[in-house]
Short mmCIF file of C-alpha atoms in Angstrom, two decimals:
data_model
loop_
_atom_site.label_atom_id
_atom_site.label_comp_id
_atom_site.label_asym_id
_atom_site.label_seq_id
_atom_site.Cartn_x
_atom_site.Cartn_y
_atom_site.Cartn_z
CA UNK A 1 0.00 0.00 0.00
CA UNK A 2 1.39 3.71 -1.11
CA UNK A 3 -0.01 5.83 2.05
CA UNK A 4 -1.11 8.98 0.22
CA UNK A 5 -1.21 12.03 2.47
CA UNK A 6 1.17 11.15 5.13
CA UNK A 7 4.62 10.30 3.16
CA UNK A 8 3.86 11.89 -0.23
CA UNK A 9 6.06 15.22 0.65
CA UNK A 10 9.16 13.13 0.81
CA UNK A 11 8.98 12.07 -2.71
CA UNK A 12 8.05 15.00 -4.57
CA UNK A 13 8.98 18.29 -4.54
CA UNK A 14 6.25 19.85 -1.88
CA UNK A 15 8.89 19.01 0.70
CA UNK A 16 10.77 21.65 -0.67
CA UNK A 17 8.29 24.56 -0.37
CA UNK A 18 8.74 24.63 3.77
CA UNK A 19 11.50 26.87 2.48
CA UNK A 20 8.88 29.52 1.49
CA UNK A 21 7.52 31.70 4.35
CA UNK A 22 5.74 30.58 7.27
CA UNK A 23 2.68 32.34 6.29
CA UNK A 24 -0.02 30.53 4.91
CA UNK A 25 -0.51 31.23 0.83
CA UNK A 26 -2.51 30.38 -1.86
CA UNK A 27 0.36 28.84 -4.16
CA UNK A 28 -2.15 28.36 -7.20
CA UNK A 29 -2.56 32.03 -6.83
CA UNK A 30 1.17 32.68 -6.72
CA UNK A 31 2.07 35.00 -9.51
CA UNK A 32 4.85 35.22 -12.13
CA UNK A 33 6.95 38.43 -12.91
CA UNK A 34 6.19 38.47 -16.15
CA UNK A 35 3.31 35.63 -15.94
CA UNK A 36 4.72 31.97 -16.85
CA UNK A 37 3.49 30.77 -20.01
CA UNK A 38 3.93 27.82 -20.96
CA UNK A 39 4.50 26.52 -24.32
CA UNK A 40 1.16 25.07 -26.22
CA UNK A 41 3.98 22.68 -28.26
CA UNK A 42 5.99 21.88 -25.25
CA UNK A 43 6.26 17.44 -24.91
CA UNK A 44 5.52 15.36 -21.93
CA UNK A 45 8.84 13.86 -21.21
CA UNK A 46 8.60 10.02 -20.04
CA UNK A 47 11.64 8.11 -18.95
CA UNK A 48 12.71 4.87 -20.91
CA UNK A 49 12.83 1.33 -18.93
CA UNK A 50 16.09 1.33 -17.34
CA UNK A 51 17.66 -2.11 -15.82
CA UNK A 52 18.32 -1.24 -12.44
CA UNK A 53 21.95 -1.02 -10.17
CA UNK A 54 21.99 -4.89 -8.63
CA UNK A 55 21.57 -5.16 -4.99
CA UNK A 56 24.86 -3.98 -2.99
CA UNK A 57 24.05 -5.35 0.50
CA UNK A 58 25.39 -8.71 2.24
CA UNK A 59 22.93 -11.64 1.76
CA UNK A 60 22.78 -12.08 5.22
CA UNK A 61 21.02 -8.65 5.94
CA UNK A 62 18.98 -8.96 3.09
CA UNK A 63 17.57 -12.53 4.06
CA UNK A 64 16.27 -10.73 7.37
CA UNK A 65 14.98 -8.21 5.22
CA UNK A 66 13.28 -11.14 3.29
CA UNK A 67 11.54 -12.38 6.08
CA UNK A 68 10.20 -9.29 7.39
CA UNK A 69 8.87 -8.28 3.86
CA UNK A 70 6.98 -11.29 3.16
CA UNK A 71 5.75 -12.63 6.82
CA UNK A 72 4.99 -9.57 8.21
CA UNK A 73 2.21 -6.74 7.27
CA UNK A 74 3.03 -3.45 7.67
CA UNK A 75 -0.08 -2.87 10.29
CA UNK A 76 2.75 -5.79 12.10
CA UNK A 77 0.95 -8.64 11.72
CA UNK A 78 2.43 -12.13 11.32
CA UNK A 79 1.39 -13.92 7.92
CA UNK A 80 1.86 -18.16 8.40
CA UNK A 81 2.88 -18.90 5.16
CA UNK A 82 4.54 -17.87 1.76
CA UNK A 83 2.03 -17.02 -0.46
CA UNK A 84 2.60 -16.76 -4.83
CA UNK A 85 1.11 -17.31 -8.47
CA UNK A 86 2.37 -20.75 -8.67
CA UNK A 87 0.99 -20.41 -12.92
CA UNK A 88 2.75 -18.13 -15.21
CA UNK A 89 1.14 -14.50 -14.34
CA UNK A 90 -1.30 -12.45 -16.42
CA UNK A 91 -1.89 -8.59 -15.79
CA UNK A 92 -4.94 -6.84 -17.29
CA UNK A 93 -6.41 -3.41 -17.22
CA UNK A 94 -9.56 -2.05 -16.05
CA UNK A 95 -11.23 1.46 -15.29
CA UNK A 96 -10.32 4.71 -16.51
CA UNK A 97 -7.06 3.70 -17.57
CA UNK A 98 -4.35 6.88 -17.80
CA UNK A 99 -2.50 7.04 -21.77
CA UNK A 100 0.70 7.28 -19.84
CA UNK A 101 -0.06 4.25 -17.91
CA UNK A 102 -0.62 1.90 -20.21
CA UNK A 103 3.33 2.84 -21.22
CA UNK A 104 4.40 2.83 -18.44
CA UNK A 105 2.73 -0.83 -17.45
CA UNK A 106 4.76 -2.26 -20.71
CA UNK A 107 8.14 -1.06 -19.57
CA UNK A 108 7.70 -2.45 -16.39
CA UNK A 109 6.67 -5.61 -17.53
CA UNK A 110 9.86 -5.72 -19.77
CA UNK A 111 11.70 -4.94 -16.54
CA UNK A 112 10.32 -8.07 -14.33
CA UNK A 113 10.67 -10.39 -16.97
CA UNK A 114 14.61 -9.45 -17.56
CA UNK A 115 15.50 -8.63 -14.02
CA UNK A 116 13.36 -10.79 -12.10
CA UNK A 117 12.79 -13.71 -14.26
CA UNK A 118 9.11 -13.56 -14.09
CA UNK A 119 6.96 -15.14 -16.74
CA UNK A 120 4.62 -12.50 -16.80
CA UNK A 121 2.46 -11.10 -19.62
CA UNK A 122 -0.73 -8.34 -20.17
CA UNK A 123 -3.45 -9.73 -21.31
CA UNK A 124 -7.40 -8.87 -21.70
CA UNK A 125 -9.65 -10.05 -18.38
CA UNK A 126 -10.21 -12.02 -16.47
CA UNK A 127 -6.32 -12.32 -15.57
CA UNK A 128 -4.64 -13.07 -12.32
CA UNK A 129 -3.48 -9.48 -11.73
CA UNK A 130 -6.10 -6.85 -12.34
CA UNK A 131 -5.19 -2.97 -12.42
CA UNK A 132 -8.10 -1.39 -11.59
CA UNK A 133 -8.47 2.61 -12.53
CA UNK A 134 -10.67 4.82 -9.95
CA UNK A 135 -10.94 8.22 -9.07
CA UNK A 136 -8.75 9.00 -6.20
CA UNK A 137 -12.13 9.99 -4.64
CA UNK A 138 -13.46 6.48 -4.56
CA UNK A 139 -10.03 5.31 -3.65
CA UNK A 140 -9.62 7.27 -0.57
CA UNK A 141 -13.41 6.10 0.25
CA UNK A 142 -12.40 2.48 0.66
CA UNK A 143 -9.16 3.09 2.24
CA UNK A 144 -8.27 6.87 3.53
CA UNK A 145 -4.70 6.43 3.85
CA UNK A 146 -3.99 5.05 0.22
CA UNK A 147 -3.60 6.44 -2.41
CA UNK A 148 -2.91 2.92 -3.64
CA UNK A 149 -3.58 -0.22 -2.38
CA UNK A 150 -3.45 -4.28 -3.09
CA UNK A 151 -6.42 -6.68 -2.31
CA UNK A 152 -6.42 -10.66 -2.48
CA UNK A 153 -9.76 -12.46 -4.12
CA UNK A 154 -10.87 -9.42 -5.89
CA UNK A 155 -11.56 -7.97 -9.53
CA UNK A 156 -11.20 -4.87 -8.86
CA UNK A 157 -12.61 -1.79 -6.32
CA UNK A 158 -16.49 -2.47 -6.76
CA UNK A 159 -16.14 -6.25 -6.25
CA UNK A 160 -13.77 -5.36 -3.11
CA UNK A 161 -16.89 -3.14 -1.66
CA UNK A 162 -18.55 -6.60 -1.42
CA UNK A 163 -16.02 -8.40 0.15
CA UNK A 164 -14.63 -6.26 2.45
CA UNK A 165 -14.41 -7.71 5.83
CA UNK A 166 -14.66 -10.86 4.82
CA UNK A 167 -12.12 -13.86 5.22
CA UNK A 168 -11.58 -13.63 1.32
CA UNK A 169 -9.43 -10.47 0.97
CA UNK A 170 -7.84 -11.48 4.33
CA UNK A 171 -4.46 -11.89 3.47
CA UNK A 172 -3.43 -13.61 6.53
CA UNK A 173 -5.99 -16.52 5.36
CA UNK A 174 -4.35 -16.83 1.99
CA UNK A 175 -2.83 -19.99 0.83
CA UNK A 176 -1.75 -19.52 -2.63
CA UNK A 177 -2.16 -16.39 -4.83
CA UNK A 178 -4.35 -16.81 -7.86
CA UNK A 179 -6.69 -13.12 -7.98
CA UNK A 180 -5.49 -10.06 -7.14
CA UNK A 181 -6.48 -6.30 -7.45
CA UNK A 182 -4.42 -3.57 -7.64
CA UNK A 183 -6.36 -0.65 -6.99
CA UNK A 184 -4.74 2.87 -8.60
CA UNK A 185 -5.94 6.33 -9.10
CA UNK A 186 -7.22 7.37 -12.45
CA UNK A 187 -6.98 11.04 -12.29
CA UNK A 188 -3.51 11.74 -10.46
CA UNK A 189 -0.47 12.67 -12.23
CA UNK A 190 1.38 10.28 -14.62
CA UNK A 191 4.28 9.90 -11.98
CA UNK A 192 2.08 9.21 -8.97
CA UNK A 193 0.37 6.84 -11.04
CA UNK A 194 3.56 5.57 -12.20
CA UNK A 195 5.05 4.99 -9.03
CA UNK A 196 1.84 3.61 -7.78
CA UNK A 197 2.23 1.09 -10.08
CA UNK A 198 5.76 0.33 -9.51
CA UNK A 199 5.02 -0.44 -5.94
CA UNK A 200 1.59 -2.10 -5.77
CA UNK A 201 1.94 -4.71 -8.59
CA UNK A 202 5.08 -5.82 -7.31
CA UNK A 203 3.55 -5.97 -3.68
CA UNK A 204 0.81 -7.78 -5.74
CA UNK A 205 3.74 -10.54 -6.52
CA UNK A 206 5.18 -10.39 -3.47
CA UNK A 207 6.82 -8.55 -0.61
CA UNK A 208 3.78 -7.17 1.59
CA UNK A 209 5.23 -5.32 3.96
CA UNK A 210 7.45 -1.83 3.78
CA UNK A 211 10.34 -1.71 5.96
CA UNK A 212 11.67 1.81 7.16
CA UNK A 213 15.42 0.13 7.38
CA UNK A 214 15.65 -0.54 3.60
CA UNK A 215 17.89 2.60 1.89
CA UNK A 216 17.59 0.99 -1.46
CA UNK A 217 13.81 -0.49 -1.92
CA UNK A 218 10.27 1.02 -3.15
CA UNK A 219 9.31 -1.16 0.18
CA UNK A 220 9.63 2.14 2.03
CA UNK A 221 7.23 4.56 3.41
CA UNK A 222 9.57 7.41 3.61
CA UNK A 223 8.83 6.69 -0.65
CA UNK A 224 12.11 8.38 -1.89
CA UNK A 225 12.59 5.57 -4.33
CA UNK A 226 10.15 6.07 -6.92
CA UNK A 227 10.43 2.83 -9.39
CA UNK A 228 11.46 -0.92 -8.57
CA UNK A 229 15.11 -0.88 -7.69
CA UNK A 230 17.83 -3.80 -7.74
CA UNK A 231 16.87 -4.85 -4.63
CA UNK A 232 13.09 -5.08 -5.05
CA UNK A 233 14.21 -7.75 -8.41
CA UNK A 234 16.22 -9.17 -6.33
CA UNK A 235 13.62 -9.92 -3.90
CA UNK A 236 11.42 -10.56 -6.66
CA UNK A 237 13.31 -13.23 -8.18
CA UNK A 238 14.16 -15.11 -4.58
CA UNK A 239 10.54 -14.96 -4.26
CA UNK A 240 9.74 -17.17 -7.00
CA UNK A 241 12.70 -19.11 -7.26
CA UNK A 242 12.12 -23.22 -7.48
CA UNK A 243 13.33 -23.99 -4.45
CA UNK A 244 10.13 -21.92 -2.73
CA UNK A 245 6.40 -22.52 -2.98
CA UNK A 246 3.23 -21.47 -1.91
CA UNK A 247 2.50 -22.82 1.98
CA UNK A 248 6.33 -22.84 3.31
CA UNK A 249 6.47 -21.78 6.60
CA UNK A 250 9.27 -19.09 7.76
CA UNK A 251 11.50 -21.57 9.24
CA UNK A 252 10.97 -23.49 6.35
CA UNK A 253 11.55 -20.36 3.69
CA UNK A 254 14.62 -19.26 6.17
CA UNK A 255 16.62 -22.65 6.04
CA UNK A 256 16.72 -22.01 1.98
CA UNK A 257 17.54 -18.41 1.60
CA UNK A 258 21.19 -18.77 2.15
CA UNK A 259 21.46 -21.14 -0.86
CA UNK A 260 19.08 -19.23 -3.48
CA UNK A 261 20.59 -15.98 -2.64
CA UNK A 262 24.31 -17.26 -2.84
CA UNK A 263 22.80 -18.36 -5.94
CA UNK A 264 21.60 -15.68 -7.57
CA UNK A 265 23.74 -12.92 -5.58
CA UNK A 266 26.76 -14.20 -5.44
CA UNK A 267 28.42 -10.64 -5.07
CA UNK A 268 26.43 -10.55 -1.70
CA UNK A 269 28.01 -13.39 -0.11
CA UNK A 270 31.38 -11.10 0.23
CA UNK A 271 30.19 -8.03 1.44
CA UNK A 272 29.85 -7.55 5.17
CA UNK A 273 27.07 -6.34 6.87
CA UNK A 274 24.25 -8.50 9.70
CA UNK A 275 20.70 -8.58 9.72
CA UNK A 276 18.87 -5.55 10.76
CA UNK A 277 15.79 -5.69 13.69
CA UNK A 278 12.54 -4.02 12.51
CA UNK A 279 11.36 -0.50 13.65
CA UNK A 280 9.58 -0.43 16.76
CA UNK A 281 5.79 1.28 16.01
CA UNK A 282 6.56 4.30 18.20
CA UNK A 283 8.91 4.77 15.29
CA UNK A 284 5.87 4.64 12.84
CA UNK A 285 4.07 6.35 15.13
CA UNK A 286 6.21 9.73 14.99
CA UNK A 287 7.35 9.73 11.42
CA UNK A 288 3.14 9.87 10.78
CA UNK A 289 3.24 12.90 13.30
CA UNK A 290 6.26 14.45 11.60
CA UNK A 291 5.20 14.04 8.35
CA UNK A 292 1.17 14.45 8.81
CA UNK A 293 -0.56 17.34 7.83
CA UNK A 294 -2.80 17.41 10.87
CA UNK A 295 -0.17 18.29 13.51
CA UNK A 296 0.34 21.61 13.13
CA UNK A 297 3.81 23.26 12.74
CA UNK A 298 4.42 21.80 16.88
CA UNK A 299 3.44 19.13 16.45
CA UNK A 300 5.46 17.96 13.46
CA UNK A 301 8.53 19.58 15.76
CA UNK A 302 7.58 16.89 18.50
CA UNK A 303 7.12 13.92 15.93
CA UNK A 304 10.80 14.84 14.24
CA UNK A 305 12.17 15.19 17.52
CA UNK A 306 10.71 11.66 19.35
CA UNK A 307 12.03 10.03 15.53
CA UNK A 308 15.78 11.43 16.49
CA UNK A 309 15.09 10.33 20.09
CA UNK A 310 13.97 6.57 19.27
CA UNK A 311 16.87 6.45 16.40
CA UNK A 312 19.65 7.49 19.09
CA UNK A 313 18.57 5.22 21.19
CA UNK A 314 18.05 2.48 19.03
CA UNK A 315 21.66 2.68 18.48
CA UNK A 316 20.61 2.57 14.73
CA UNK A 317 23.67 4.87 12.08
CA UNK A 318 21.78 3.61 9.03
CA UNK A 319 19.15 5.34 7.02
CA UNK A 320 16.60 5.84 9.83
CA UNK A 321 18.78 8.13 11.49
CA UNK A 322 18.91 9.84 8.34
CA UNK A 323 15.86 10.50 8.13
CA UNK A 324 15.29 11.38 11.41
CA UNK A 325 17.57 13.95 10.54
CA UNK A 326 16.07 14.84 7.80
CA UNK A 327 12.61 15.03 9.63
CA UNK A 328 13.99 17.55 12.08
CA UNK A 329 15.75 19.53 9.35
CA UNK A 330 12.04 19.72 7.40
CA UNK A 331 10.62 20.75 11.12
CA UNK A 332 13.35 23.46 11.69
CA UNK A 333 13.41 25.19 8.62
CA UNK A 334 11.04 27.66 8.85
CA UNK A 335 12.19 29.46 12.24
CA UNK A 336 16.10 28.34 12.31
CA UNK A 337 17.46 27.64 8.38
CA UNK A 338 21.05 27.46 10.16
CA UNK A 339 19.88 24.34 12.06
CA UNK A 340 17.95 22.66 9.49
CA UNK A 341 20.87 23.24 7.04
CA UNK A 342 23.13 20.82 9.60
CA UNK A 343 20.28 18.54 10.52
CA UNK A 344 20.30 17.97 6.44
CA UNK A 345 23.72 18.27 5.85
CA UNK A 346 23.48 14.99 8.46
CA UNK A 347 21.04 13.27 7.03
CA UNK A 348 22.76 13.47 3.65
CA UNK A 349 26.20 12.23 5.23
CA UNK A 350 24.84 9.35 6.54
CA UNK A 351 22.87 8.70 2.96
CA UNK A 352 25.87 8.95 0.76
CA UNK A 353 28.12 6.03 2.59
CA UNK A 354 24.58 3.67 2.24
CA UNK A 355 24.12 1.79 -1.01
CA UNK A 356 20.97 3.23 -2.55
CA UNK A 357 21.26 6.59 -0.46
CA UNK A 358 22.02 8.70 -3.73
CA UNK A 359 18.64 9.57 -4.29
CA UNK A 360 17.85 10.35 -0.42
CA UNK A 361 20.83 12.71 -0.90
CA UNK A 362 19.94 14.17 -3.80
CA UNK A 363 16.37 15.47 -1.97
CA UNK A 364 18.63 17.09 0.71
CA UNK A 365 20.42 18.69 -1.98
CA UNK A 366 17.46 20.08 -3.08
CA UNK A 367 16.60 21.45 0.28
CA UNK A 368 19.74 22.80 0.26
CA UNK A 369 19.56 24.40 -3.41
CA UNK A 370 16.64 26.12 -1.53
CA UNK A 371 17.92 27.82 0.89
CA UNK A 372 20.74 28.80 -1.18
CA UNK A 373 18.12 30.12 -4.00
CA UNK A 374 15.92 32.60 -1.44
CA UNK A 375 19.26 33.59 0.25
CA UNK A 376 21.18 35.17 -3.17
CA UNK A 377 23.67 32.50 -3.30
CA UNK A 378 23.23 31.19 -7.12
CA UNK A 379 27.15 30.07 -7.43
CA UNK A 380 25.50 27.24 -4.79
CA UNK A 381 22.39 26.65 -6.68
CA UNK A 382 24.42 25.53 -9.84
CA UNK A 383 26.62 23.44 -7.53
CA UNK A 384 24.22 21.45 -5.66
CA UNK A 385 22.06 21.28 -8.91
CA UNK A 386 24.57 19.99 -10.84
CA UNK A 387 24.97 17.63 -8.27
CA UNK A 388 21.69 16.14 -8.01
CA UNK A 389 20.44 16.45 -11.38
CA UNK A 390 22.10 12.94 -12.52
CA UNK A 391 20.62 11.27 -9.79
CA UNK A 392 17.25 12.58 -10.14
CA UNK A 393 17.63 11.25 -13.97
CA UNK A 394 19.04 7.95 -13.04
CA UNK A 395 16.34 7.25 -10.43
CA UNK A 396 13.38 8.05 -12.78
CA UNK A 397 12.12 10.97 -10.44
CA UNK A 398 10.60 13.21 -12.76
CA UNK A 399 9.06 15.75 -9.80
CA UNK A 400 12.61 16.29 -7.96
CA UNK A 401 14.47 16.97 -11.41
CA UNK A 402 11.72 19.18 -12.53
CA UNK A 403 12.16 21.44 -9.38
CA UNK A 404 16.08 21.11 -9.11
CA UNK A 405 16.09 22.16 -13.52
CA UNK A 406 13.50 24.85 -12.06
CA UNK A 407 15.95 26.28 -9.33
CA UNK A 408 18.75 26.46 -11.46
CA UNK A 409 17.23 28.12 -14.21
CA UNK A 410 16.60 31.16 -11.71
CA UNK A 411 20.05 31.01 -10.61
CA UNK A 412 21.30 31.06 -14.15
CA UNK A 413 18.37 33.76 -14.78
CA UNK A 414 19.76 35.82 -11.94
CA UNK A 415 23.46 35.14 -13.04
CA UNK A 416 22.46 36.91 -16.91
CA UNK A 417 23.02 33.48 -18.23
CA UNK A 418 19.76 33.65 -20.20
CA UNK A 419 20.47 31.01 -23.05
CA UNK A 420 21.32 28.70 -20.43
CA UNK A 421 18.47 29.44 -18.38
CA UNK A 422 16.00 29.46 -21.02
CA UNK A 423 17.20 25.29 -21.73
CA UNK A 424 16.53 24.53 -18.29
CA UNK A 425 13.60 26.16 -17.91
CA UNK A 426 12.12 24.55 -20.38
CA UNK A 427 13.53 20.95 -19.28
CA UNK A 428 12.04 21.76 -16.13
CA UNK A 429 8.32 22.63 -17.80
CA UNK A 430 8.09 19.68 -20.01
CA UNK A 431 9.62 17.43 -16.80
CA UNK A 432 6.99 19.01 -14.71
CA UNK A 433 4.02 17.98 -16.90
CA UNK A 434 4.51 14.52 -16.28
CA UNK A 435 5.54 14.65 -12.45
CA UNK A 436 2.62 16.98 -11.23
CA UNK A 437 0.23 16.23 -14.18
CA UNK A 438 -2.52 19.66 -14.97
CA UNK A 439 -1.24 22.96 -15.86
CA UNK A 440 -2.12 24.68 -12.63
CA UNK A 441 -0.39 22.26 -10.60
CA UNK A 442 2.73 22.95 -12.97
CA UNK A 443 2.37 26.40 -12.26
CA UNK A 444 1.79 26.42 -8.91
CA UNK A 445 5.59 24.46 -8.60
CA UNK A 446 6.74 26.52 -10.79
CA UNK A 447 5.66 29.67 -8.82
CA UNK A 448 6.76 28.36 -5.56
CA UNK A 449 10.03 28.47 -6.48
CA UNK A 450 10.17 31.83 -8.42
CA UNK A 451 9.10 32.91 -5.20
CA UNK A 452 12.73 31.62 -3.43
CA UNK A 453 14.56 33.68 -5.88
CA UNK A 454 12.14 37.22 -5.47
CA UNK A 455 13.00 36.29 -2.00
CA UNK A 456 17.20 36.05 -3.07
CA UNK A 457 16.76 39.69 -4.22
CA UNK A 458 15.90 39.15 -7.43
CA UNK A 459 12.40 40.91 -8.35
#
């Protein structure tokens, strides 16, 4: 399940507007110095299937991580047995189904056939994977805290109306998968659909759980990985490997990971590095405080804070304590930028010496870019832009490299680089189109961060 309100900050750009001014604004309303227009022939950039960076980890932490993906829930639940499609997997589409989606759906088809040796195919219903299409409306009426979600023994969102509560979509009760719905919104932007998809039709295959310890895995509410990275194949492919089936017990799946995964990750077996224990709740618990939009400015403070208490002492110097640091940089921003700078310049440490961290990094450097942008210093714009704009390519995150292409254009703007500026700019509109979908949503971004430089002393 993709929780919709409560993470969704992290992965797109909104996290970067705490920069603007405390006071409360109508962003849609913001306005443009001359007006933005935006060009009637400009194209809706896509990305092209990419094979994904293998796993880096040891095999030893990632068979704990194995474990706790697929015999655990992420509401903490114990699940008895491995559940898969023991027959060769169909996928079809139903509902209002997005243009970009249907791309998007083939690429990543390509993807889990070559990376995680799935034989897996679209076809017309009735199939054994169903992506259902609904308005994020009806969506959010079935489950409020999704804006994406997975369901056993359904065909789709009306027949999961009629089942709900009943010992057919409990997955718990499973003992093979054979029907599944994956539930997505019709009417959000290309990328959220995109990355909905990513994440629910693999959880539809396999791992059912999201772990807050993985830096390198879509399995991740923090949701700063957008698409299906090595690891998630990897997982993928251990999941249906011969050796498993449908009904093994997790003793029984435990006793065989060491063998498949030497197997198929042989790299792993020489890299050092133990299983990892999972979060406690109270963990959970503040990171939905911090990152909530019902807590008010204290109370995201107090969330942020209890996250860098628990992480402390946990004793934990991996990603969670990045992103507690990064929580308490996003809480501090608006009243002390010189704290929030080091709480990120943390948090971005930490991420750079973990495999998979590049893209965590590359948000903080957008932070960063941020305050740099509303505080004159454009020299540090094109640095930490330059810097992050790679990654935000490489890792398919249309949203982040439409803002960071955004922010340096005004730096280059402000600079009297026009040509240059003018190329980004436009790399940033056409970007933007398919991370935040309808023209006012572009220019509302787009706005938001003309606002940072005004704010630089430009305007």
């Amino acid at each position: 399940m993709r929780l919709s309100p409560l993470f969704a900050a992290l992965a797109v750009a909104s996290a970067l507007f705490a920069c603007a001014p405390a006071r409360e604004t109508d962003v849609s309303k913001a306005a443009f110095d001359p007006p933005l227009a935006l060009p009637g022939n400009l194209p809706l950039r896509s990305f092209a299937p990419a094979q994904a960076t293998g796993a880096l980890r040891s095999n030893a932490e990632m068979a704990q991580d194995f474990l706790d993906l697929n015999f655990r829930m992420e509401s903490g639940r114990t699940l008895p047995v491995l559940t898969r499609f023991e027959e060769p997997i169909t996928v079809a589409l139903s509902g209002d189904v997005p243009a970009t989606a249907r791309n998007d759906l083939t690429g990543l088809l390509a993807r889990l056939r070559a990376e995680a040796g799935l034989d897996i195919r679209q076809t017309n219903a009735p199939a054994a994977i169903t992506l259902d299409f609904q308005p994020k409306a009806a969506l959010s009426r079935a489950v409020p805290s999704a804006a994406c979600f997975v369901v056993p023994n359904v065909t789709g969102l009306a027949d999961y109306r009629k089942k709900r509560g009943s010992a057919a979509v409990d997955w718990g009760q499973l003992p093979q998968r054979t029907r599944i719905a994956v539930m997505l919104p019709s009417d959000s932007s290309p990328q959220e659909v995109r990355d909905c998809l990513h994440e629910e039709l693999a959880q539809a295959l396999g791992p059912l759980n999201d772990l807050f310890r993985l830096p390198d895995s879509v399995f991740n509410d923090d949701n700063f990985h957008s698409v299906l990275t090595g690891f998630d194949m990897l997982m993928l492919r251990v999941h249906y490997a011969p050796d498993l089936r449908s009904g093994m017990t997790e003793a029984q799946v435990a006793a065989r990971l060491p063998a498949i995964l030497a197997r198929l990750n042989p790299a792993g077996q020489n890299v050092a590095g133990g299983p990892k224990q999972i979060s406690p709740r109270a963990f959970l618990s503040a990171t939905q405080t911090a990152f909530g939009t019902g807590a008010g400015a204290g109370g995201r403070a107090s969330g942020a804070a209890r996250m860098l208490a628990i992480a402390r002492a946990e004793g934990w110097t991996d990603g969670r304590l990045a992103f507690s640091h990064y929580a308490h940089g996003r809480a501090l921003t608006a009243r002390d930028s010189a704290a929030a700078t080091e709480a990120y310049s943390q948090a971005a440490q930490i991420w750079r010496a973990q495999p998979g961290g590049q893209i965590h990094a590359a948000h903080v450097d957008m932070q960063l870019a941020a305050f740099a942008l509303s505080s004159g210093q454009n020299d540090a714009v094109l640095f930490l832009t330059a810097r992050a704009i790679p990654v935000a390519r490489s890792h398919q995150n249309a949203s982040l490299l439409s803002s960071l292409l955004a922010m340096r254009a005004e730096a280059l703007t402000t600079l009297g680089r026009a040509a240059e500026a003018r190329s980004a700019r436009l790399d940033s509109l056409a970007w933007a189109r398919y991370a935040f979908g309808s023209e006012a949503q572009v220019r509302a971004r787009m706005s938001d961060i003309a606002a940072l430089a005004r704010r630089g002393g430009r305007g």
